[in-house]
Amino acid sequence: MTNDDINQSQYINKYLRFEDSLDGEEEVLPSFLGGEIIEACKIIYEFSSRIPHVYPFPEGAVKNHIGLRNYQYSLITCVSEMMSPILLDSDISGSAFHLNVSLEITSILDVIKHWILNAVYADDRLFQLLNNFDLNAYRLMTLDQRCEVHQELNHLSQQIRQRLMAEGHREKVHSFKRNATENYKQVLKMAESKWQRFGKVLLIRLDWGYKKPFPDRRGVFLSSQDFEQRFKIVCAYRDKKLKALRKKYRKDLAFYVWKIECAPIKGLHIHWLIGLNGTKHQDRINVPKAIAQMWDAAVGNPDTYTWNLNAQQKNEDAILRVIDYSDPLLWLIVGGYAEYLTKVDYVVHLRAPERMHGFGSSKVPKVVKRKTGPKRSKPEQVVDPWAVRRPLRELNVAKASKGNQ
């Protein structure tokens, strides 16, 4: 049996299942539009809606970027599936498709459909490349063929983005940026009130996540339901850690900030920024170490870990330390970490379960008039949230060892 016979047999089976699903003259979603193409559309939406736009095949080498490879494979999957005569003949933009999938998915499929009809079928050269096109066919292409396919799929990605933005998703994406800015201002305002109260604060950075298994599938999710379930588990772990932290330090806990993120390789993980009363807690390495050990015991999962970033900054210029209210670097440090912890994570924004969030922090206390008393001996540093909002490159082991040489 040839490949054409196999493809024709698959199409016949799809037609049969499609006809069985019809009830009178009512048009419904074809039953063969399975989870694979729906999940692929979700990944396409996640990447094509980013600011700035991310092309699936950017120029130059991309080092081990699993997320971008998923974007490439998802676009190839959708193009391959949409080459089916049934889907090309279906009214994807009609209301019937909206019964089982979102408007975003139907928009993406509709753009791909019209791109195939208007570009692929109108160009014999392109049709020869994409006929019977799938991931295996892509891998067998020559370098010149791949370059041509990359150019066309990048153009398709741009068309998908333009369609999504024209349908109101621009406002949705920009709302992520506005939300990140509001979170950033909240962290700065909250931190300012805590330094005014405590004078000295021990700044702590901890990361929590899953240990690297073999094979490493921490960043691979089988479906949106799989992501939601694992996200809920991480949220439950976060609650346990927060409860243990509050119980241990009570009034000495100046503030906390947590951010759940999903990285292409290490999957779901949590960044923590913690402030403790710097007058009582001054050991910048062993205090965070004790918190990490306490959290690992509270979570009780041997496949997870808590990484003490304070211990990685071993040189004299460590920025994770007890910081005085008059320190000229105070808001440059806090502003950098606040920017780092409030940046937009599109995966969590678009895939987190309803009413669940990827960011949280201590509440900003109400403004209370300070009691009369002796003034502080040193001037307080003025907070300019926009002047200190910048990317912060945390010191790592390599920098620490270089500084000690």
C-alpha positions as a Python dict, from the first residue, in 0.01 Angstrom:
ca = {
    (1, 'M'): (0, 0, 0),
    (2, 'T'): (141, 339, -99),
    (3, 'N'): (146, 655, 111),
    (4, 'D'): (-128, 801, -109),
    (5, 'D'): (-346, 495, -39),
    (6, 'I'): (-286, 538, 335),
    (7, 'N'): (-372, 907, 325),
    (8, 'Q'): (-682, 840, 118),
    (9, 'S'): (-790, 572, 366),
    (10, 'Q'): (-745, 816, 654),
    (11, 'Y'): (-954, 1077, 475),
    (12, 'I'): (-1229, 821, 408),
    (13, 'N'): (-1238, 724, 774),
    (14, 'K'): (-1256, 1091, 869),
    (15, 'Y'): (-1544, 1145, 628),
    (16, 'L'): (-1731, 847, 772),
    (17, 'R'): (-1690, 972, 1128),
    (18, 'F'): (-1795, 1318, 1017),
    (19, 'E'): (-2112, 1189, 849),
    (20, 'D'): (-2200, 981, 1156),
    (21, 'S'): (-2182, 1292, 1372),
    (22, 'L'): (-2438, 1485, 1164),
    (23, 'D'): (-2791, 1518, 1295),
    (24, 'G'): (-3017, 1623, 1011),
    (25, 'E'): (-2888, 1939, 846),
    (26, 'E'): (-2730, 2083, 1162),
    (27, 'E'): (-2358, 2147, 1119),
    (28, 'V'): (-2141, 2038, 1411),
    (29, 'L'): (-1773, 2022, 1492),
    (30, 'P'): (-1611, 1731, 1306),
    (31, 'S'): (-1539, 1458, 1559),
    (32, 'F'): (-1189, 1404, 1422),
    (33, 'L'): (-1083, 1753, 1531),
    (34, 'G'): (-910, 1594, 1825),
    (35, 'G'): (-709, 1710, 2121),
    (36, 'E'): (-378, 1722, 1934),
    (37, 'I'): (-476, 2003, 1698),
    (38, 'I'): (-658, 2190, 1976),
    (39, 'E'): (-352, 2176, 2202),
    (40, 'A'): (-136, 2285, 1907),
    (41, 'C'): (-362, 2588, 1853),
    (42, 'K'): (-326, 2686, 2219),
    (43, 'I'): (53, 2687, 2185),
    (44, 'I'): (28, 2890, 1863),
    (45, 'Y'): (-195, 3142, 2038),
    (46, 'E'): (44, 3166, 2330),
    (47, 'F'): (341, 3254, 2109),
    (48, 'S'): (173, 3455, 1832),
    (49, 'S'): (7, 3688, 2085),
    (50, 'R'): (329, 3782, 2262),
    (51, 'I'): (475, 4131, 2271),
    (52, 'P'): (688, 4161, 2068),
    (53, 'H'): (575, 3900, 1818),
    (54, 'V'): (773, 3576, 1820),
    (55, 'Y'): (831, 3404, 1487),
    (56, 'P'): (836, 3022, 1490),
    (57, 'F'): (1155, 3012, 1281),
    (58, 'P'): (1367, 3317, 1373),
    (59, 'E'): (1687, 3393, 1190),
    (60, 'G'): (2002, 3257, 1349),
    (61, 'A'): (2055, 2958, 1576),
    (62, 'V'): (1825, 2913, 1876),
    (63, 'K'): (1991, 2720, 2158),
    (64, 'N'): (1782, 2439, 2307),
    (65, 'H'): (1459, 2639, 2327),
    (66, 'I'): (1196, 2372, 2394),
    (67, 'G'): (913, 2624, 2400),
    (68, 'L'): (1001, 2756, 2054),
    (69, 'R'): (1035, 2402, 1919),
    (70, 'N'): (686, 2328, 2051),
    (71, 'Y'): (566, 2634, 1863),
    (72, 'Q'): (727, 2506, 1543),
    (73, 'Y'): (584, 2156, 1583),
    (74, 'S'): (240, 2295, 1666),
    (75, 'L'): (230, 2507, 1352),
    (76, 'I'): (345, 2211, 1142),
    (77, 'T'): (76, 1993, 1305),
    (78, 'C'): (-201, 2243, 1231),
    (79, 'V'): (-95, 2292, 870),
    (80, 'S'): (-75, 1915, 823),
    (81, 'E'): (-421, 1860, 971),
    (82, 'M'): (-578, 2151, 786),
    (83, 'M'): (-466, 2006, 452),
    (84, 'S'): (-747, 1756, 505),
    (85, 'P'): (-1022, 1808, 242),
    (86, 'I'): (-1287, 1785, 514),
    (87, 'L'): (-1151, 2076, 716),
    (88, 'L'): (-1084, 2279, 402),
    (89, 'D'): (-1449, 2233, 305),
    (90, 'S'): (-1580, 2309, 654),
    (91, 'D'): (-1705, 2647, 772),
    (92, 'I'): (-1449, 2688, 1049),
    (93, 'S'): (-1554, 3044, 1123),
    (94, 'G'): (-1915, 2935, 1170),
    (95, 'S'): (-2083, 2912, 1508),
    (96, 'A'): (-2080, 2531, 1504),
    (97, 'F'): (-1708, 2521, 1569),
    (98, 'H'): (-1751, 2742, 1874),
    (99, 'L'): (-1948, 2472, 2054),
    (100, 'N'): (-1645, 2270, 2159),
    (101, 'V'): (-1347, 2502, 2117),
    (102, 'S'): (-1269, 2866, 2188),
    (103, 'L'): (-1299, 3159, 1951),
    (104, 'E'): (-920, 3190, 1952),
    (105, 'I'): (-878, 2836, 1819),
    (106, 'T'): (-1138, 2878, 1546),
    (107, 'S'): (-971, 3203, 1438),
    (108, 'I'): (-632, 3032, 1413),
    (109, 'L'): (-772, 2740, 1213),
    (110, 'D'): (-965, 2975, 985),
    (111, 'V'): (-649, 3174, 905),
    (112, 'I'): (-457, 2853, 831),
    (113, 'K'): (-740, 2729, 612),
    (114, 'H'): (-750, 3045, 398),
    (115, 'W'): (-371, 3054, 384),
    (116, 'I'): (-372, 2701, 240),
    (117, 'L'): (-643, 2783, -13),
    (118, 'N'): (-501, 3119, -122),
    (119, 'A'): (-127, 3056, -94),
    (120, 'V'): (-52, 2685, -101),
    (121, 'Y'): (-304, 2584, -368),
    (122, 'A'): (-217, 2888, -578),
    (123, 'D'): (154, 2805, -588),
    (124, 'D'): (253, 2472, -742),
    (125, 'R'): (598, 2485, -585),
    (126, 'L'): (457, 2547, -236),
    (127, 'F'): (188, 2283, -287),
    (128, 'Q'): (452, 2022, -370),
    (129, 'L'): (634, 2108, -47),
    (130, 'L'): (330, 2099, 180),
    (131, 'N'): (126, 1820, 21),
    (132, 'N'): (128, 1522, 264),
    (133, 'F'): (317, 1755, 497),
    (134, 'D'): (385, 1649, 856),
    (135, 'L'): (670, 1647, 1106),
    (136, 'N'): (841, 1347, 949),
    (137, 'A'): (820, 1501, 603),
    (138, 'Y'): (966, 1823, 742),
    (139, 'R'): (1262, 1637, 893),
    (140, 'L'): (1340, 1475, 556),
    (141, 'M'): (1347, 1806, 367),
    (142, 'T'): (1665, 1950, 225),
    (143, 'L'): (1812, 2269, 371),
    (144, 'D'): (1679, 2479, 83),
    (145, 'Q'): (1331, 2328, 120),
    (146, 'R'): (1333, 2397, 492),
    (147, 'C'): (1436, 2757, 439),
    (148, 'E'): (1143, 2804, 200),
    (149, 'V'): (902, 2639, 443),
    (150, 'H'): (1036, 2850, 732),
    (151, 'Q'): (974, 3169, 538),
    (152, 'E'): (617, 3068, 454),
    (153, 'L'): (534, 2954, 809),
    (154, 'N'): (675, 3277, 953),
    (155, 'H'): (445, 3465, 717),
    (156, 'L'): (154, 3247, 830),
    (157, 'S'): (238, 3322, 1193),
    (158, 'Q'): (225, 3694, 1118),
    (159, 'Q'): (-118, 3652, 957),
    (160, 'I'): (-245, 3464, 1263),
    (161, 'R'): (-121, 3741, 1490),
    (162, 'Q'): (-285, 4010, 1279),
    (163, 'R'): (-616, 3824, 1291),
    (164, 'L'): (-601, 3778, 1667),
    (165, 'M'): (-507, 4140, 1728),
    (166, 'A'): (-787, 4262, 1499),
    (167, 'E'): (-1039, 4056, 1696),
    (168, 'G'): (-965, 4227, 2027),
    (169, 'H'): (-682, 4015, 2159),
    (170, 'R'): (-450, 4314, 2147),
    (171, 'E'): (-630, 4452, 2450),
    (172, 'K'): (-607, 4117, 2627),
    (173, 'V'): (-232, 4091, 2567),
    (174, 'H'): (-171, 4451, 2668),
    (175, 'S'): (-368, 4385, 2986),
    (176, 'F'): (-93, 4139, 3084),
    (177, 'K'): (159, 4423, 3061),
    (178, 'R'): (-61, 4658, 3262),
    (179, 'N'): (-113, 4391, 3525),
    (180, 'A'): (263, 4336, 3548),
    (181, 'T'): (315, 4711, 3598),
    (182, 'E'): (55, 4722, 3874),
    (183, 'N'): (221, 4428, 4047),
    (184, 'Y'): (558, 4602, 4018),
    (185, 'K'): (426, 4922, 4178),
    (186, 'Q'): (262, 4717, 4453),
    (187, 'V'): (591, 4545, 4540),
    (188, 'L'): (777, 4878, 4552),
    (189, 'K'): (511, 5042, 4768),
    (190, 'M'): (494, 4743, 5002),
    (191, 'A'): (874, 4725, 5034),
    (192, 'E'): (897, 5099, 5104),
    (193, 'S'): (657, 5069, 5397),
    (194, 'K'): (850, 4773, 5539),
    (195, 'W'): (1187, 4949, 5530),
    (196, 'Q'): (1027, 5248, 5699),
    (197, 'R'): (908, 5017, 5975),
    (198, 'F'): (1206, 4786, 6027),
    (199, 'G'): (1496, 5006, 5918),
    (200, 'K'): (1701, 4699, 5826),
    (201, 'V'): (1571, 4406, 5623),
    (202, 'L'): (1741, 4077, 5537),
    (203, 'L'): (1668, 4019, 5168),
    (204, 'I'): (1626, 3654, 5069),
    (205, 'R'): (1578, 3489, 4730),
    (206, 'L'): (1464, 3127, 4709),
    (207, 'D'): (1359, 2919, 4411),
    (208, 'W'): (1145, 2609, 4437),
    (209, 'G'): (1089, 2350, 4167),
    (210, 'Y'): (1117, 1989, 4057),
    (211, 'K'): (1446, 1803, 4044),
    (212, 'K'): (1575, 1714, 3701),
    (213, 'P'): (1460, 1362, 3608),
    (214, 'F'): (1572, 1143, 3320),
    (215, 'P'): (1425, 1182, 3068),
    (216, 'D'): (1351, 1544, 3157),
    (217, 'R'): (981, 1608, 3092),
    (218, 'R'): (918, 1879, 3350),
    (219, 'G'): (825, 2130, 3081),
    (220, 'V'): (617, 1887, 2874),
    (221, 'F'): (240, 1881, 2929),
    (222, 'L'): (12, 1624, 2770),
    (223, 'S'): (-289, 1857, 2758),
    (224, 'S'): (-433, 2176, 2906),
    (225, 'Q'): (-597, 1958, 3173),
    (226, 'D'): (-259, 1813, 3261),
    (227, 'F'): (-118, 2165, 3299),
    (228, 'E'): (-409, 2277, 3517),
    (229, 'Q'): (-379, 1974, 3744),
    (230, 'R'): (-5, 2020, 3792),
    (231, 'F'): (-54, 2394, 3845),
    (232, 'K'): (-299, 2322, 4127),
    (233, 'I'): (-46, 2091, 4290),
    (234, 'V'): (219, 2364, 4279),
    (235, 'C'): (-30, 2610, 4432),
    (236, 'A'): (-95, 2365, 4715),
    (237, 'Y'): (280, 2340, 4779),
    (238, 'R'): (301, 2721, 4778),
    (239, 'D'): (30, 2742, 5045),
    (240, 'K'): (216, 2495, 5265),
    (241, 'K'): (538, 2694, 5239),
    (242, 'L'): (366, 3023, 5308),
    (243, 'K'): (193, 2878, 5616),
    (244, 'A'): (523, 2744, 5751),
    (245, 'L'): (699, 3076, 5683),
    (246, 'R'): (437, 3280, 5868),
    (247, 'K'): (430, 3040, 6160),
    (248, 'K'): (807, 3044, 6208),
    (249, 'Y'): (881, 3417, 6177),
    (250, 'R'): (549, 3580, 6269),
    (251, 'K'): (607, 3956, 6320),
    (252, 'D'): (967, 3927, 6199),
    (253, 'L'): (838, 3844, 5850),
    (254, 'A'): (859, 4185, 5685),
    (255, 'F'): (722, 4080, 5346),
    (256, 'Y'): (711, 3808, 5084),
    (257, 'V'): (660, 3795, 4706),
    (258, 'W'): (600, 3476, 4509),
    (259, 'K'): (576, 3416, 4135),
    (260, 'I'): (474, 3086, 3972),
    (261, 'E'): (633, 3048, 3629),
    (262, 'C'): (654, 2777, 3363),
    (263, 'A'): (989, 2747, 3188),
    (264, 'P'): (1042, 2548, 2866),
    (265, 'I'): (1282, 2304, 3038),
    (266, 'K'): (1224, 2301, 3415),
    (267, 'G'): (847, 2337, 3392),
    (268, 'L'): (646, 2485, 3678),
    (269, 'H'): (849, 2648, 3953),
    (270, 'I'): (819, 2930, 4207),
    (271, 'H'): (1040, 3234, 4264),
    (272, 'W'): (1036, 3382, 4616),
    (273, 'L'): (1154, 3718, 4748),
    (274, 'I'): (1141, 3737, 5129),
    (275, 'G'): (1225, 4013, 5374),
    (276, 'L'): (1295, 3947, 5742),
    (277, 'N'): (1359, 4186, 6029),
    (278, 'G'): (1726, 4269, 5970),
    (279, 'T'): (1787, 4359, 6333),
    (280, 'K'): (1709, 4005, 6452),
    (281, 'H'): (1810, 3802, 6146),
    (282, 'Q'): (2146, 3886, 5989),
    (283, 'D'): (2297, 3560, 5862),
    (284, 'R'): (2229, 3597, 5490),
    (285, 'I'): (2324, 3237, 5405),
    (286, 'N'): (2214, 3013, 5693),
    (287, 'V'): (1877, 3181, 5756),
    (288, 'P'): (1764, 3117, 5395),
    (289, 'K'): (1911, 2766, 5424),
    (290, 'A'): (1691, 2700, 5728),
    (291, 'I'): (1385, 2822, 5537),
    (292, 'A'): (1470, 2596, 5244),
    (293, 'Q'): (1501, 2294, 5471),
    (294, 'M'): (1175, 2384, 5645),
    (295, 'W'): (996, 2411, 5310),
    (296, 'D'): (1129, 2080, 5180),
    (297, 'A'): (1000, 1913, 5496),
    (298, 'A'): (662, 2088, 5469),
    (299, 'V'): (614, 1989, 5104),
    (300, 'G'): (728, 1632, 5166),
    (301, 'N'): (797, 1555, 4801),
    (302, 'P'): (1148, 1410, 4745),
    (303, 'D'): (1127, 1501, 4375),
    (304, 'T'): (1126, 1875, 4455),
    (305, 'Y'): (1392, 2110, 4591),
    (306, 'T'): (1438, 2460, 4730),
    (307, 'W'): (1737, 2646, 4594),
    (308, 'N'): (1904, 2903, 4820),
    (309, 'L'): (2020, 3184, 4589),
    (310, 'N'): (2170, 3375, 4882),
    (311, 'A'): (2434, 3103, 4915),
    (312, 'Q'): (2535, 3150, 4552),
    (313, 'Q'): (2644, 3511, 4613),
    (314, 'K'): (2967, 3446, 4800),
    (315, 'N'): (3163, 3753, 4700),
    (316, 'E'): (3183, 4075, 4898),
    (317, 'D'): (2943, 4256, 4664),
    (318, 'A'): (2650, 4025, 4740),
    (319, 'I'): (2320, 4208, 4699),
    (320, 'L'): (2114, 3951, 4892),
    (321, 'R'): (2200, 4065, 5242),
    (322, 'V'): (2085, 4287, 5526),
    (323, 'I'): (2008, 4621, 5364),
    (324, 'D'): (1978, 4940, 5565),
    (325, 'Y'): (1710, 5200, 5484),
    (326, 'S'): (1982, 5453, 5394),
    (327, 'D'): (2175, 5223, 5160),
    (328, 'P'): (2208, 5400, 4822),
    (329, 'L'): (2167, 5063, 4644),
    (330, 'L'): (1845, 4975, 4826),
    (331, 'W'): (1594, 5062, 4556),
    (332, 'L'): (1815, 4961, 4268),
    (333, 'I'): (1827, 4613, 4422),
    (334, 'V'): (1461, 4594, 4517),
    (335, 'G'): (1351, 4748, 4187),
    (336, 'G'): (1552, 4493, 3992),
    (337, 'Y'): (1403, 4200, 4182),
    (338, 'A'): (1054, 4348, 4161),
    (339, 'E'): (1087, 4375, 3783),
    (340, 'Y'): (1220, 4019, 3765),
    (341, 'L'): (931, 3876, 3969),
    (342, 'T'): (652, 4067, 3796),
    (343, 'K'): (746, 4013, 3431),
    (344, 'V'): (480, 3860, 3209),
    (345, 'D'): (466, 3482, 3187),
    (346, 'Y'): (237, 3410, 2892),
    (347, 'V'): (213, 3037, 2966),
    (348, 'V'): (72, 3092, 3315),
    (349, 'H'): (-149, 3383, 3205),
    (350, 'L'): (-311, 3184, 2927),
    (351, 'R'): (-323, 2836, 3082),
    (352, 'A'): (-374, 2882, 3456),
    (353, 'P'): (-707, 2750, 3588),
    (354, 'E'): (-985, 3003, 3627),
    (355, 'R'): (-957, 3225, 3937),
    (356, 'M'): (-602, 3107, 4005),
    (357, 'H'): (-306, 3341, 3977),
    (358, 'G'): (67, 3318, 3921),
    (359, 'F'): (164, 3614, 4139),
    (360, 'G'): (112, 3717, 4502),
    (361, 'S'): (270, 3929, 4774),
    (362, 'S'): (218, 4078, 5115),
    (363, 'K'): (-54, 4339, 5133),
    (364, 'V'): (41, 4704, 5117),
    (365, 'P'): (-32, 4834, 5468),
    (366, 'K'): (-256, 5132, 5521),
    (367, 'V'): (-77, 5462, 5562),
    (368, 'V'): (-45, 5530, 5934),
    (369, 'K'): (95, 5852, 6069),
    (370, 'R'): (432, 5776, 6227),
    (371, 'K'): (452, 5825, 6601),
    (372, 'T'): (651, 6123, 6718),
    (373, 'G'): (1001, 6041, 6832),
    (374, 'P'): (1366, 6090, 6744),
    (375, 'K'): (1440, 6119, 6376),
    (376, 'R'): (1661, 5863, 6207),
    (377, 'S'): (2026, 5952, 6198),
    (378, 'K'): (2057, 5887, 5822),
    (379, 'P'): (1843, 6022, 5538),
    (380, 'E'): (1598, 5779, 5380),
    (381, 'Q'): (1648, 5692, 5015),
    (382, 'V'): (1381, 5841, 4789),
    (383, 'V'): (1192, 5581, 4588),
    (384, 'D'): (1153, 5648, 4215),
    (385, 'P'): (982, 5331, 4086),
    (386, 'W'): (1053, 5409, 3718),
    (387, 'A'): (1418, 5496, 3770),
    (388, 'V'): (1489, 5162, 3940),
    (389, 'R'): (1276, 4946, 3711),
    (390, 'R'): (1536, 4755, 3516),
    (391, 'P'): (1647, 4397, 3443),
    (392, 'L'): (1850, 4262, 3733),
    (393, 'R'): (2129, 4016, 3658),
    (394, 'E'): (2159, 3810, 3970),
    (395, 'L'): (2510, 3719, 4078),
    (396, 'N'): (2583, 3354, 4013),
    (397, 'V'): (2850, 3109, 4114),
    (398, 'A'): (3071, 3199, 3818),
    (399, 'K'): (3070, 3570, 3904),
    (400, 'A'): (3131, 3491, 4270),
    (401, 'S'): (3431, 3273, 4196),
    (402, 'K'): (3566, 3532, 3953),
    (403, 'G'): (3535, 3802, 4217),
    (404, 'N'): (3731, 3591, 4466),
    (405, 'Q'): (4025, 3542, 4229),
}
